[in-house]
Each structure stands twice: as structure tokens, then as C-alpha cells.
XYZ file of C-alpha atoms in Angstrom:
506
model
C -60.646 57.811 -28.883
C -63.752 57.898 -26.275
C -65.479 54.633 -27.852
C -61.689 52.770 -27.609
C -60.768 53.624 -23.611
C -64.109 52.698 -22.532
C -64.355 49.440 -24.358
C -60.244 48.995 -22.259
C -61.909 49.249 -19.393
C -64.747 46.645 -20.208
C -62.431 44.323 -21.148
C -60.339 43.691 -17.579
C -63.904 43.147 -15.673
C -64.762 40.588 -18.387
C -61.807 38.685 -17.679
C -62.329 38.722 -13.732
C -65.436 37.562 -13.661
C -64.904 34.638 -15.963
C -61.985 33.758 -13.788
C -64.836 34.094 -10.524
C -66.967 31.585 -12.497
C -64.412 28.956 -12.761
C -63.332 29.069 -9.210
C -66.938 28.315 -8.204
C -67.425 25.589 -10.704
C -63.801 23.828 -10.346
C -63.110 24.136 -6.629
C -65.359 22.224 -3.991
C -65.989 24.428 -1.372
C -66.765 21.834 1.443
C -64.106 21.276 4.307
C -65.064 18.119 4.916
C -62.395 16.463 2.229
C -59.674 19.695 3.747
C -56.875 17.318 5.109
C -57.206 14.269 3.436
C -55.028 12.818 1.112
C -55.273 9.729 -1.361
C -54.383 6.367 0.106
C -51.553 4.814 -2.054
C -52.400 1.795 -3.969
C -50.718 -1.121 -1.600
C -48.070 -2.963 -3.857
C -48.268 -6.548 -3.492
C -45.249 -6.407 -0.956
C -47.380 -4.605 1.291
C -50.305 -6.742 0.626
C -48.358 -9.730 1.691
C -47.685 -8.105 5.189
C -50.964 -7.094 5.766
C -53.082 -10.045 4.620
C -53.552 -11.463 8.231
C -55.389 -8.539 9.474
C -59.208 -8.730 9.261
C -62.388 -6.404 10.055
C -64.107 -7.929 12.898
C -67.015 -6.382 11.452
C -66.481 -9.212 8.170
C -67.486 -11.675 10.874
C -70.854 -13.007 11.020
C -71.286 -16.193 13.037
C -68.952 -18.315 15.419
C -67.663 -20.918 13.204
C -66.774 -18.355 10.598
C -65.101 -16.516 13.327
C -63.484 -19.463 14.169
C -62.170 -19.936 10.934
C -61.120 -16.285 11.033
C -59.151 -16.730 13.959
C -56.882 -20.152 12.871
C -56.732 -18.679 9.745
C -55.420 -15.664 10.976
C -53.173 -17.503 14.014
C -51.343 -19.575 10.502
C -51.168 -16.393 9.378
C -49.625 -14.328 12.120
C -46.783 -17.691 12.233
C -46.328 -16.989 8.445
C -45.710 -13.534 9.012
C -43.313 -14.262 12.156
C -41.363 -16.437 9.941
C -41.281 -14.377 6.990
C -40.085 -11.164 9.552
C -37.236 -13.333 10.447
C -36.378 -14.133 7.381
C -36.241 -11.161 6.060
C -34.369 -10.044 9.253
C -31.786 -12.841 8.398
C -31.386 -11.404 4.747
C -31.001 -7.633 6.324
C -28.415 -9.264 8.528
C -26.670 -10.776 5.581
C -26.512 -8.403 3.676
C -25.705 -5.555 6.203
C -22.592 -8.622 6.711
C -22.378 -7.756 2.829
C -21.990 -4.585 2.780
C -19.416 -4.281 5.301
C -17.367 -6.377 3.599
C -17.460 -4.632 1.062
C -16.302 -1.879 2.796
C -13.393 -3.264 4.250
C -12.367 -5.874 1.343
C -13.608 -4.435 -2.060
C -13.651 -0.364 -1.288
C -10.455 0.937 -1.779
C -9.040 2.501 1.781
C -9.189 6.172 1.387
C -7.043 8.879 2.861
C -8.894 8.774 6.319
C -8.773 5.041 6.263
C -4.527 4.967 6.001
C -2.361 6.598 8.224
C 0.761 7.064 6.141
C 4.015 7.240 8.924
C 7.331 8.279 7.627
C 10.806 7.491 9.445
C 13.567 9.668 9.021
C 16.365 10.700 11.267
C 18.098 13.983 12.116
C 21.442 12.350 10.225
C 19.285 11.302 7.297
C 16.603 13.855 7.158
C 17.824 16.991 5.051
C 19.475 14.461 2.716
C 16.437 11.947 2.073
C 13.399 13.543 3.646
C 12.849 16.909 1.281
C 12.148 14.858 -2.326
C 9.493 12.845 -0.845
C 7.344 16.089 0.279
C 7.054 17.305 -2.953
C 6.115 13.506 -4.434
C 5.336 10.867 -1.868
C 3.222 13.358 0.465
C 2.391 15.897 -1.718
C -1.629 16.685 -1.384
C -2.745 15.371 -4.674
C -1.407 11.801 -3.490
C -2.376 11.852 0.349
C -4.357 14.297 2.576
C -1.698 16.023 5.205
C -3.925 14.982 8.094
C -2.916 11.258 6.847
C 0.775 11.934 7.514
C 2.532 11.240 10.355
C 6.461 11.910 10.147
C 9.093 10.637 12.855
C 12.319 10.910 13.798
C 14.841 11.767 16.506
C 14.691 15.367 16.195
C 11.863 17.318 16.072
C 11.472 19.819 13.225
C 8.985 22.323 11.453
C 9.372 21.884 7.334
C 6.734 23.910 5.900
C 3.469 22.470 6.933
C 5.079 19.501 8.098
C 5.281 19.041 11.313
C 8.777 16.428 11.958
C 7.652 14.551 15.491
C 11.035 13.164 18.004
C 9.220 9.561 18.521
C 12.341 9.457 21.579
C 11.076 12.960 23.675
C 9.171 10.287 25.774
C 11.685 7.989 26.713
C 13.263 8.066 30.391
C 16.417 10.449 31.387
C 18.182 7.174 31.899
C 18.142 6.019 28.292
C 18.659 9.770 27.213
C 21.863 9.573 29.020
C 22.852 6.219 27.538
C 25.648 6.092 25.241
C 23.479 4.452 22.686
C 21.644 8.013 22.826
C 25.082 10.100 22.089
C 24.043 11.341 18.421
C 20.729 12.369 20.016
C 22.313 14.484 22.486
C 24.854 16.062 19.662
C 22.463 16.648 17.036
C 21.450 19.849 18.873
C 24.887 20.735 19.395
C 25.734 20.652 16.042
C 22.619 22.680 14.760
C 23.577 25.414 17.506
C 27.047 25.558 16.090
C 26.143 26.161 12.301
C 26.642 22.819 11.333
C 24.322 21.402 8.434
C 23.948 17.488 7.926
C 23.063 17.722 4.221
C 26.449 16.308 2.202
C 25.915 19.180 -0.029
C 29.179 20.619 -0.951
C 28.726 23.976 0.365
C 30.888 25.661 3.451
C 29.212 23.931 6.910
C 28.178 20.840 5.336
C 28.832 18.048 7.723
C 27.820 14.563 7.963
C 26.866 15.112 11.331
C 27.463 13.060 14.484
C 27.811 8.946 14.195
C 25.436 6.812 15.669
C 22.464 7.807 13.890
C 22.140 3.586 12.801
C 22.109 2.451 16.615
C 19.010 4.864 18.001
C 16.904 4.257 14.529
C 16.107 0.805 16.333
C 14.792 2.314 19.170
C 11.911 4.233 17.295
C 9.635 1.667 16.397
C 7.989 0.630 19.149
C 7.121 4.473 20.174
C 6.154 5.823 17.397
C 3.683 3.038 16.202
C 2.147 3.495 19.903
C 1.880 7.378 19.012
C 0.493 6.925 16.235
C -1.850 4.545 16.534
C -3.124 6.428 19.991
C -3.451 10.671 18.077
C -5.055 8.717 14.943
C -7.435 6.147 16.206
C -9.521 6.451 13.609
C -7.454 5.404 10.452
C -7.717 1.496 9.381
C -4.350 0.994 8.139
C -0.981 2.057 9.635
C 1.283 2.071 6.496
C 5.263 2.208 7.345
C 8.154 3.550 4.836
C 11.136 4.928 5.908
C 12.941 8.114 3.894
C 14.896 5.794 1.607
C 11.628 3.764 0.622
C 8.992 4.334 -2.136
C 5.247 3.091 -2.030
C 3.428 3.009 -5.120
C 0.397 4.174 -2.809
C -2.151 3.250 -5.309
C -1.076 0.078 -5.344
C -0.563 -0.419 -1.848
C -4.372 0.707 -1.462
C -5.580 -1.804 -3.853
C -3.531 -4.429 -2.154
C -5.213 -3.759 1.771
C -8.617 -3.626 -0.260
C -8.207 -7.294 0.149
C -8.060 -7.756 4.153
C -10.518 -6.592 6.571
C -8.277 -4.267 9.002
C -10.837 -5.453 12.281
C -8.753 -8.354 11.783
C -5.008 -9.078 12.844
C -2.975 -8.132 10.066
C 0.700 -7.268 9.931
C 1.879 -7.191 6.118
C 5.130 -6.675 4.161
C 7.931 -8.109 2.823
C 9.079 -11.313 4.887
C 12.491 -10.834 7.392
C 13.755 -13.528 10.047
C 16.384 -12.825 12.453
C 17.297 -14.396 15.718
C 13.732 -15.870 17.336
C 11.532 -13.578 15.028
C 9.476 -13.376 11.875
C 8.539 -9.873 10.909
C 8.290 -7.467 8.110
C 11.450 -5.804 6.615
C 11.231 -2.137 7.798
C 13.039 -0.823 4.858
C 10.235 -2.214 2.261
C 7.724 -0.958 3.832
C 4.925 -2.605 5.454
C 0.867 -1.844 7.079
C -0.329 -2.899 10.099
C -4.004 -2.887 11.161
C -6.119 -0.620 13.363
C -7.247 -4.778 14.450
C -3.339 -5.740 14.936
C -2.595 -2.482 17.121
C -5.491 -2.700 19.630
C -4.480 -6.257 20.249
C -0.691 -5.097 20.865
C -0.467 -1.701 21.355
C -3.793 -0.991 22.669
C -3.662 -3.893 25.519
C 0.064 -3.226 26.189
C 0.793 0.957 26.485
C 3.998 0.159 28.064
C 5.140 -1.767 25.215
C 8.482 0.218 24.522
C 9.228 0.117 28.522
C 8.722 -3.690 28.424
C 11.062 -4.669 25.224
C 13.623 -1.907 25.970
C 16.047 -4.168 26.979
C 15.331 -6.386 23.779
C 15.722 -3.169 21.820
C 19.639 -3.076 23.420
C 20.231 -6.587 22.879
C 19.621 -6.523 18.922
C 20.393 -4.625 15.848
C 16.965 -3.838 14.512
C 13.657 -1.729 14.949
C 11.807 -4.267 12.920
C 13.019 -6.938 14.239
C 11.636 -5.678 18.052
C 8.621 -4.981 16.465
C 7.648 -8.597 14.659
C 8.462 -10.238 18.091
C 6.456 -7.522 20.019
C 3.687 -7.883 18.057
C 3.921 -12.116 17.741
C 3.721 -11.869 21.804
C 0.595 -10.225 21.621
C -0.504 -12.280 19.081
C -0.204 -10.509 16.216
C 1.658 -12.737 13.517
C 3.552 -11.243 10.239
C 2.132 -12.579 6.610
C -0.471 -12.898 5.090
C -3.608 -16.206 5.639
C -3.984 -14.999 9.169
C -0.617 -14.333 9.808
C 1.040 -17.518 8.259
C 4.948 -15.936 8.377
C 5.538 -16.887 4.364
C 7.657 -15.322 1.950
C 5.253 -13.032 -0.947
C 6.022 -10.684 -3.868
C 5.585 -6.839 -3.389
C 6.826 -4.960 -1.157
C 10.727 -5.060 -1.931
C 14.265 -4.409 -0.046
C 16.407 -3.153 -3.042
C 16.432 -0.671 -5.336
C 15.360 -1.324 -8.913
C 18.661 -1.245 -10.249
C 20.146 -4.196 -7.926
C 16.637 -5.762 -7.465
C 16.510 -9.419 -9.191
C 13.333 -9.759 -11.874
C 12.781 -13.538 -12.347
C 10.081 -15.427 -13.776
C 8.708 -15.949 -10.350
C 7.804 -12.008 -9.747
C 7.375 -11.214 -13.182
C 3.632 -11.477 -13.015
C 2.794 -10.256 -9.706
C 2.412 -6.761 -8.132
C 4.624 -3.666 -7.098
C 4.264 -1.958 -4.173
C 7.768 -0.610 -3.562
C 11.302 -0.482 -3.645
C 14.103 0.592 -1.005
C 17.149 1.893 -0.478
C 16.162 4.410 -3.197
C 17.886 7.869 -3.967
C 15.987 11.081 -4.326
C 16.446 11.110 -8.157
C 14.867 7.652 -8.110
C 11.746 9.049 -5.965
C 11.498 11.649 -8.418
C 11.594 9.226 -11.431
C 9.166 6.516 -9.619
C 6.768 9.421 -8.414
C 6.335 10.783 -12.310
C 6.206 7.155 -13.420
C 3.395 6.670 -10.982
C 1.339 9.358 -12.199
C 1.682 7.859 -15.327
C 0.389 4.536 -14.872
C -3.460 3.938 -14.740
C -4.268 1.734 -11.932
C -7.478 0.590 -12.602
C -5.395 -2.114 -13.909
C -2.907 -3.738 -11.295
C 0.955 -2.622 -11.039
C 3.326 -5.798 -12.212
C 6.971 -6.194 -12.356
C 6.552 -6.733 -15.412
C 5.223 -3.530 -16.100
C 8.003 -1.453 -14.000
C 10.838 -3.669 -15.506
C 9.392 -2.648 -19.135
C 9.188 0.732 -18.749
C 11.690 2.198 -16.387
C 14.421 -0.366 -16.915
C 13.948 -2.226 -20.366
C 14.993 0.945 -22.944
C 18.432 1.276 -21.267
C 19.690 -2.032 -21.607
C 18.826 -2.637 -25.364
C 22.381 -3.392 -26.399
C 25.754 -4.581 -24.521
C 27.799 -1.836 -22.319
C 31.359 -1.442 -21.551
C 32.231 -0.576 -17.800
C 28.893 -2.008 -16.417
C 28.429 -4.785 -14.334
C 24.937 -6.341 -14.452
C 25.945 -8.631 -11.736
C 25.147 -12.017 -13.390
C 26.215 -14.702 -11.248
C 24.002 -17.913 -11.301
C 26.540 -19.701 -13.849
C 30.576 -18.794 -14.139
C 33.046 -20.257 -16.497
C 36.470 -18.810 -15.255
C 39.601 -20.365 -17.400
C 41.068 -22.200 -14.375
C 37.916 -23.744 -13.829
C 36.917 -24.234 -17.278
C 36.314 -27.985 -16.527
C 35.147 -27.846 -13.768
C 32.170 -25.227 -14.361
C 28.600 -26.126 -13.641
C 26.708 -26.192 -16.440
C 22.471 -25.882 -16.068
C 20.725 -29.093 -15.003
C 17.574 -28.470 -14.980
C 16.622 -29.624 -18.452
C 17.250 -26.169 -20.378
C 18.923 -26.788 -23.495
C 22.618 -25.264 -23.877
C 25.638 -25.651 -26.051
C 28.466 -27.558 -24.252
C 30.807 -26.420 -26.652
C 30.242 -22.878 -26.515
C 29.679 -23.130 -22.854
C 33.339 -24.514 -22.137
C 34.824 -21.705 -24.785
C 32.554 -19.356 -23.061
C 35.765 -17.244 -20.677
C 37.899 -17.080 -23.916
C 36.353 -13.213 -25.077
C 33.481 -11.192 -24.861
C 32.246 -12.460 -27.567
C 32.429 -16.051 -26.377
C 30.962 -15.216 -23.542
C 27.830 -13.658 -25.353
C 27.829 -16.820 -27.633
C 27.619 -19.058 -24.862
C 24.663 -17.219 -23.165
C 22.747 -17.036 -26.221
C 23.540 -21.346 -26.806
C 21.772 -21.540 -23.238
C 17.983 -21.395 -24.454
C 17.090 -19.480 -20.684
C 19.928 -17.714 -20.322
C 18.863 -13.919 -20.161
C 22.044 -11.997 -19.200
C 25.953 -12.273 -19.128
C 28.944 -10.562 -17.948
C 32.555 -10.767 -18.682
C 36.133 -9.710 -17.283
C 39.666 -10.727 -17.963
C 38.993 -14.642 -18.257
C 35.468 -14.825 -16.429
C 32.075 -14.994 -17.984
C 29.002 -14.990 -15.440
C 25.360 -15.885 -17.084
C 22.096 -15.890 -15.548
C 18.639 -16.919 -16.367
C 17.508 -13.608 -14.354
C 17.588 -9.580 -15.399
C 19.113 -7.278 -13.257
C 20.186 -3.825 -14.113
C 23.328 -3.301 -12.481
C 25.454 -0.355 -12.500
C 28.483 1.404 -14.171
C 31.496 3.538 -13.647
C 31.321 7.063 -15.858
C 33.801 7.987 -17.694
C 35.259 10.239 -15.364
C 35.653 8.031 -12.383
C 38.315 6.814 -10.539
C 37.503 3.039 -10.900
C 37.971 2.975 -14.550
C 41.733 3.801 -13.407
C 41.894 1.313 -10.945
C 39.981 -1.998 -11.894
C 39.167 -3.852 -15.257
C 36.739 -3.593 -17.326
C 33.402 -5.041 -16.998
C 31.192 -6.063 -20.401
C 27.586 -6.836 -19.712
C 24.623 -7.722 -21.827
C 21.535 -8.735 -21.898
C 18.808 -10.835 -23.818
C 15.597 -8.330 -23.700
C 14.205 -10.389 -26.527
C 13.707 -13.394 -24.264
C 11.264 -11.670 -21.931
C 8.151 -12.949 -24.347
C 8.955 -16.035 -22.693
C 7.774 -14.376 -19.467
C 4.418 -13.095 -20.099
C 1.753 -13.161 -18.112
């Protein structure tokens, strides 16, 4: 036991004073090297930007240094011109990258401003679906939401801004400005605008049409002033629906520094502008040269605002006076596919959208937000948003086979039996059956017949003696069994030609 603790405590200063020994032997004990670090080896980049500088020590007589010195003048005009050069390639491609940025890059939340018009006659009916789908967070950040109308309100974390608080006592007291002075009125006497069946619904005061008009003008100058930062001012109103995504992908394309006012084309008296119900984006480029030079815009078209029926319409020729032009090719005022004006259920799908892309519909119901929100979700948009694509799955499994008591509302062609002579028939080189076209107000099934003789014929109606066709689809609409009108009017028979739409693809 004595021999083993000894030899344990032999062992620890063996151990130490190897460790001493290599110290000494590895480390180099001078301070002269203390500090110093290897120079990197210089890449042949760096080479090439040094090369001109010499050690005057390297020269030994005059001529050499004479040498030296031209040589090294060439070389210092070399290296001038290869600076620029390379300063013109940084500018390029800093020129690059922000178009990129702009054009390419999606615009994300802080780059959109979405603003939402409602109205205190409209709001509790329209206004409640979209924030649980259109401006719920997982779509758009809150602090990219801006919601107007002519009543200010508190819903949840929403914040409901009167884009008319601003506007003189004089145009208060107008009687344009009636419902804005008996909305309160009505709220204050337990009156609730919501159509909803239960005791103190009311539809609320009349008039709600004639002051929409005068909102556009103030709230795109309050918005554009309390969110100077976003790139995009995107417009829908509470009966609209963007496919945001889509819209995104679709301002990718346009550098907002630059003029831009986009949307679906509207003309009306002396102006060209975007339809207000489709929806539309203006740029953070557009509003400085408008709103941004002007801030008395809405003081200066007021009058123009009395004179005519529409908020859009003031806007478009606001903006062309500051010369900001709708459409797109630097504002060229022409008619493109997208943003829509209808509902899906009335719109018309043609050969000439077929192929191109969504952005949105109008006129739309709260069911319909609901159904376009969850179809939305659904769809991957890495891949672009067509017609096509809407038409195929929202609208294409419910029109699979003919219905009684619809009316698709096919109307391009009618063969009427007082007319029956007399009925156009297609001239533009389709193929049809004269025969079956001249038979075609006879029955239902006559009518059908004829459609399918017409080789582009793609839907057909009939009633009493009357069979429409048309070489478009449209959905159309019905009466349920329970209503009134299938008491009162005869019955409609539609159908369609679904098997036809291979002829359409893309």
C-alpha cells in the first residue's frame, strides 16, 4: 500500500515536467515575431491592381528609371481605365439589381398597401367575410391594411377610417351628404343596417350610392400620405375579390418609381380610368406625381365630383391631369384581361381570356368570398392563375349536363319561330347545319341539336319558341324550387358543351 501511493505521487510530476519540456522546445520565446501575422498570398485579381507599383530601390540607373516611369505612367492609364470599367459594371449591375427588385421580386406586404372601400350602408352586410379571408394575417400583414368608408368604426383590430371627416362644413351640409348625417341617427336609435332578418334590421338611410363617389380622391391622398413607404396602392371595394397572389405576381412586372395606374379599362364622359369595382393599383411613382404635387386635389375636382356619377371616374381624369395615364405600356389607355367587373357566374369566358390571368372578380357575395378565398389557398401559384383554371374548377363540375329553370344567358345567335327566316346564322367560316339551325326554336331538343350542328357553338338556351346559342360559356343562374318566379314566368332549359373546351387550351 506504501510502495503504490508513493509511486501516485511520482507519476503527476512526471507528467508536468514533460509538458515544461515541450513548451520550451515548441514555442519561440522571442517577441520580435509577437504581432505579426502571415501576408495572404495575392490572387491574381489583386496582382493585376497592383502591378504598376514599383520599389524605387529596383532602380539602378536613369534610363532604367526612365523606363520605370513610362512603364509605370501606361500602367497607371491601364489601371484608370480598368477602375472605370469596373465602376461601369458596378453601376450596371447595381442598375441590375434594382430591377430586380422592383420587376422580378415579388412585392411583399410592406411593399403593397392593400385599401378597402366600404360604406356605413354596405359595411355590416359585405365588410365582415372579407376579415376573416381577404385580410386575414396569413394573407396580408394588418399594418398593410387600410379600410375606408363614411363612418368611422372599431371591428376588432380593425380600425374602419371616415375618408369624408376632412371635408368642409359646407359639403357636410349638402344634400348629397344626407345619409352621412343619418347614419348616426340611425345607430343612436337602435337601428342595424345588416338585412338580417332579426327585430331592428333596417336597410338604413338612401343615398349611400351618391357620397361613395366622393371618397376617392381623399382617401387615396390619406393613404398615400400615413403610408409613404409602401410601393403599390392596391384598391378593392367590399363587393370585390383579389386573388392577392396573383395580383403580386402581376406588379412584379412594373417598376412602381414609374407612373403606373393599372386595372380593368372604364371610359365615361372625357375620361379613361380603371373600373373601381375590379379593382385596380396605383404606384407610390403615380401618387407623388398627382397626389404628392397636388394636396388639394379633392378641393380642386369637388365640383367635378358633383357633376358626375362616379369615384373612379374623378379619379382617372385627376390623375390624367397630372399626368398619370390608366393602362398598361406607359399608360397607353387599352383594354387587358384580369382584373374583372362581374361575378363569375355572369362573367363571359371566351377564347380570348381563356389563357390569360385572374386577378379578380366583382360584385361578389360573401358566400362567393368564402368559396374564392378557400379556392385560393388551394391553388399553388408558383404557376400563374388562368381563366382557364378558375372556369375548370369552380364552375366546370356544375354544368356537366342540361338544367331546367336556369338561364345561362346565351345570346350571340337566336332562332325565335317568327323570325325563323330571318335568323342570322354564323359567318365567320364555322361550320353549322342549316337545317337543324332553321328547326332549331321547334323543342328543346332542337334547340340542343342545332347547337351541337354548329362546330363552335358551346352553349344554348331555350323557352317557349326561342333558342339562343353562343360560342361563349357563361354560368348563369336559376330559380329554386321554392321561388316565386317558377310561378310567374316560363321555363328556361340551358345547356352546355363542356366537351368543347379542349378546343381552348392553352
Amino acid at each position: 500500500m506504501t510502495v503504490s501511493y508513493r509511486n501516485n505521487r511520482i507519476v503527476p510530476a512526471v507528467i508536468i515536467a514533460i509538458c515544461l519540456l515541450l513548451t520550451v522546445w515548441l514555442i519561440d520565446p522571442s517577441v520580435e515575431d509577437l504581432g505579426k501575422s502571415v501576408a495572404p498570398k495575392a490572387t491574381d485579381s489583386h496582382k493585376a491592381q497592383t502591378a504598376y507599383y514599383y520599389d524605387q530601390e529596383e532602380i539602378q540607373d536613369e534610363s532604367t528609371a526612365e523606363d520605370y516611369a513610362s512603364r509605370q505612367k501606361q500602367q497607371e492609364e491601364q489601371q484608370r481605365e480598368q477602375e472605370q470599367k469596373l465602376k461601369q459594371q458596378q453601376e450596371e449591375d447595381d442598375s441590375s439589381v434594382n430591377q430586380t427588385s422592383s420587376s422580378d421580386m415579388l412585392p411583399d406586404d410592406d411593399d403593397i398597401l392593400l385599401i378597402v372601400k366600404t360604406g356605413g350602408t354596405t359595411m355590416w352586410k359585405r365588410l365582415l367575410v372579407h376579415l376573416a379571408t381577404t385580410l386575414s394575417a396569413e394573407r396580408i400583414s394588418p399594418s398593410s391594411i387600410a379600410i375606408y368608408s363614411d363612418n368611422a368604426e372599431t371591428i376588432g383590430s380593425f380600425t374602419v377610417i371616415d375618408s369624408l371627416a376632412n371635408m368642409s362644413a359646407a359639403v357636410h351640409n349638402s344634400s348629397d351628404f344626407d345619409v352621412y348625417r343619418q347614419q348616426p341617427e340611425y345607430a343612436a336609435n337602435n337601428y342595424y343596417v345588416e338585412t338580417a332578418g332579426m327585430d331592428g334590421d333596417e336597410w338604413g338611410p338612401v343615398g349611400g350610392w351618391i357620397i361613395d363617389k366622393y371618397k376617392f380622391l381623399p382617401l387615396m391622398q390619406h393613404a398615400g400620405r400615413n403610408w409613404p413607404r409602401a410601393k403599390w396602392y392596391v384598391y378593392m371595394e367590399d363587393d370585390t375579390y383579389l386573388f392577392l397572389p396573383a395580383v403580386r405576381s402581376y406588379l412584379a412586372g412594373f417598376d412602381w418609381r414609374e407612373r403606373h395606374y393599372l386595372g380593368s379599362y372604364a371610359a365615361k364622359s372625357d375620361a379613361v380610368f380603371a373600373h373601381g369595382g375590379a379593382g385596380f393599383a396605383l404606384s407610390r411613382g403615380a401618387w407623388e406625381a398627382s397626389f404628392g404635387k397636388n394636396p388639394r386635389m379633392a378641393e380642386d375636382y369637388h365640383q367635378y365630383v358633383v357633376d358626375h356619377c362616379c369615384g373612379d371616374q374623378v379619379l382617372g381624369l385627376a390623375l390624367r391631369d397630372h399626368g398619370v395615364r390608366f393602362g398598361e405600356n406607359g399608360g397607353d389607355g387599352k383594354f387587358t384581361w384580369g382584373f374583372n367587373p362581374l361575378v363569375h357566374w355572369t362573367f363571359v369566358f371566351s377564347r380570348s381570356n381563356w389563357c390569360h390571368h385572374l386577378k379578380s372578380f366583382h360584385k361578389v357575395h360573401s358566400r362567393d368570398v368564402a368559396r374564392y378565398y378557400e379556392f385560393e389557398k388551394s391553388w399553388d401559384f408558383s404557376k400563374p392563375l388562368l381563366y382557364r383554371d378558375f372556369f375548370n374548377h369552380m364552375i366546370l363540375p356544375s354544368i356537366q349536363s342540361d338544367a331546367e329553370w336556369w338561364d345561362n344567358t346565351a345570346s350571340q345567335y337566336e332562332v325565335a319561330s317568327s323570325t325563323k327566316e330571318l335568323s342570322p346564322a354564323p359567318e365567320d367560316g364555322t361550320k353549322y347545319d342549316a337545317d337543324l339551325w332553321a328547326d332549331a326554336w321547334q323543342s328543346v331538343e332542337a334547340c340542343k341539336a342545332a347547337c351541337d350542328g354548329w362546330e363552335d357553338c358551346m352553349m344554348w338556351s331555350f323557352v317557349e319558341d326561342l333558342c339562343k346559342m353562343d360560342n361563349r360559356m357563361i354560368m348563369g343562374q336559376g330559380f329554386a324550387s321554392s321561388m316565386s318566379q317558377r310561378k310567374t314566368s316560363l321555363m328556361h332549359t340551358s345547356g352546355w358543351m363542356p366537351e368543347r373546351l379542349v378546343n381552348w387550351e392553352c
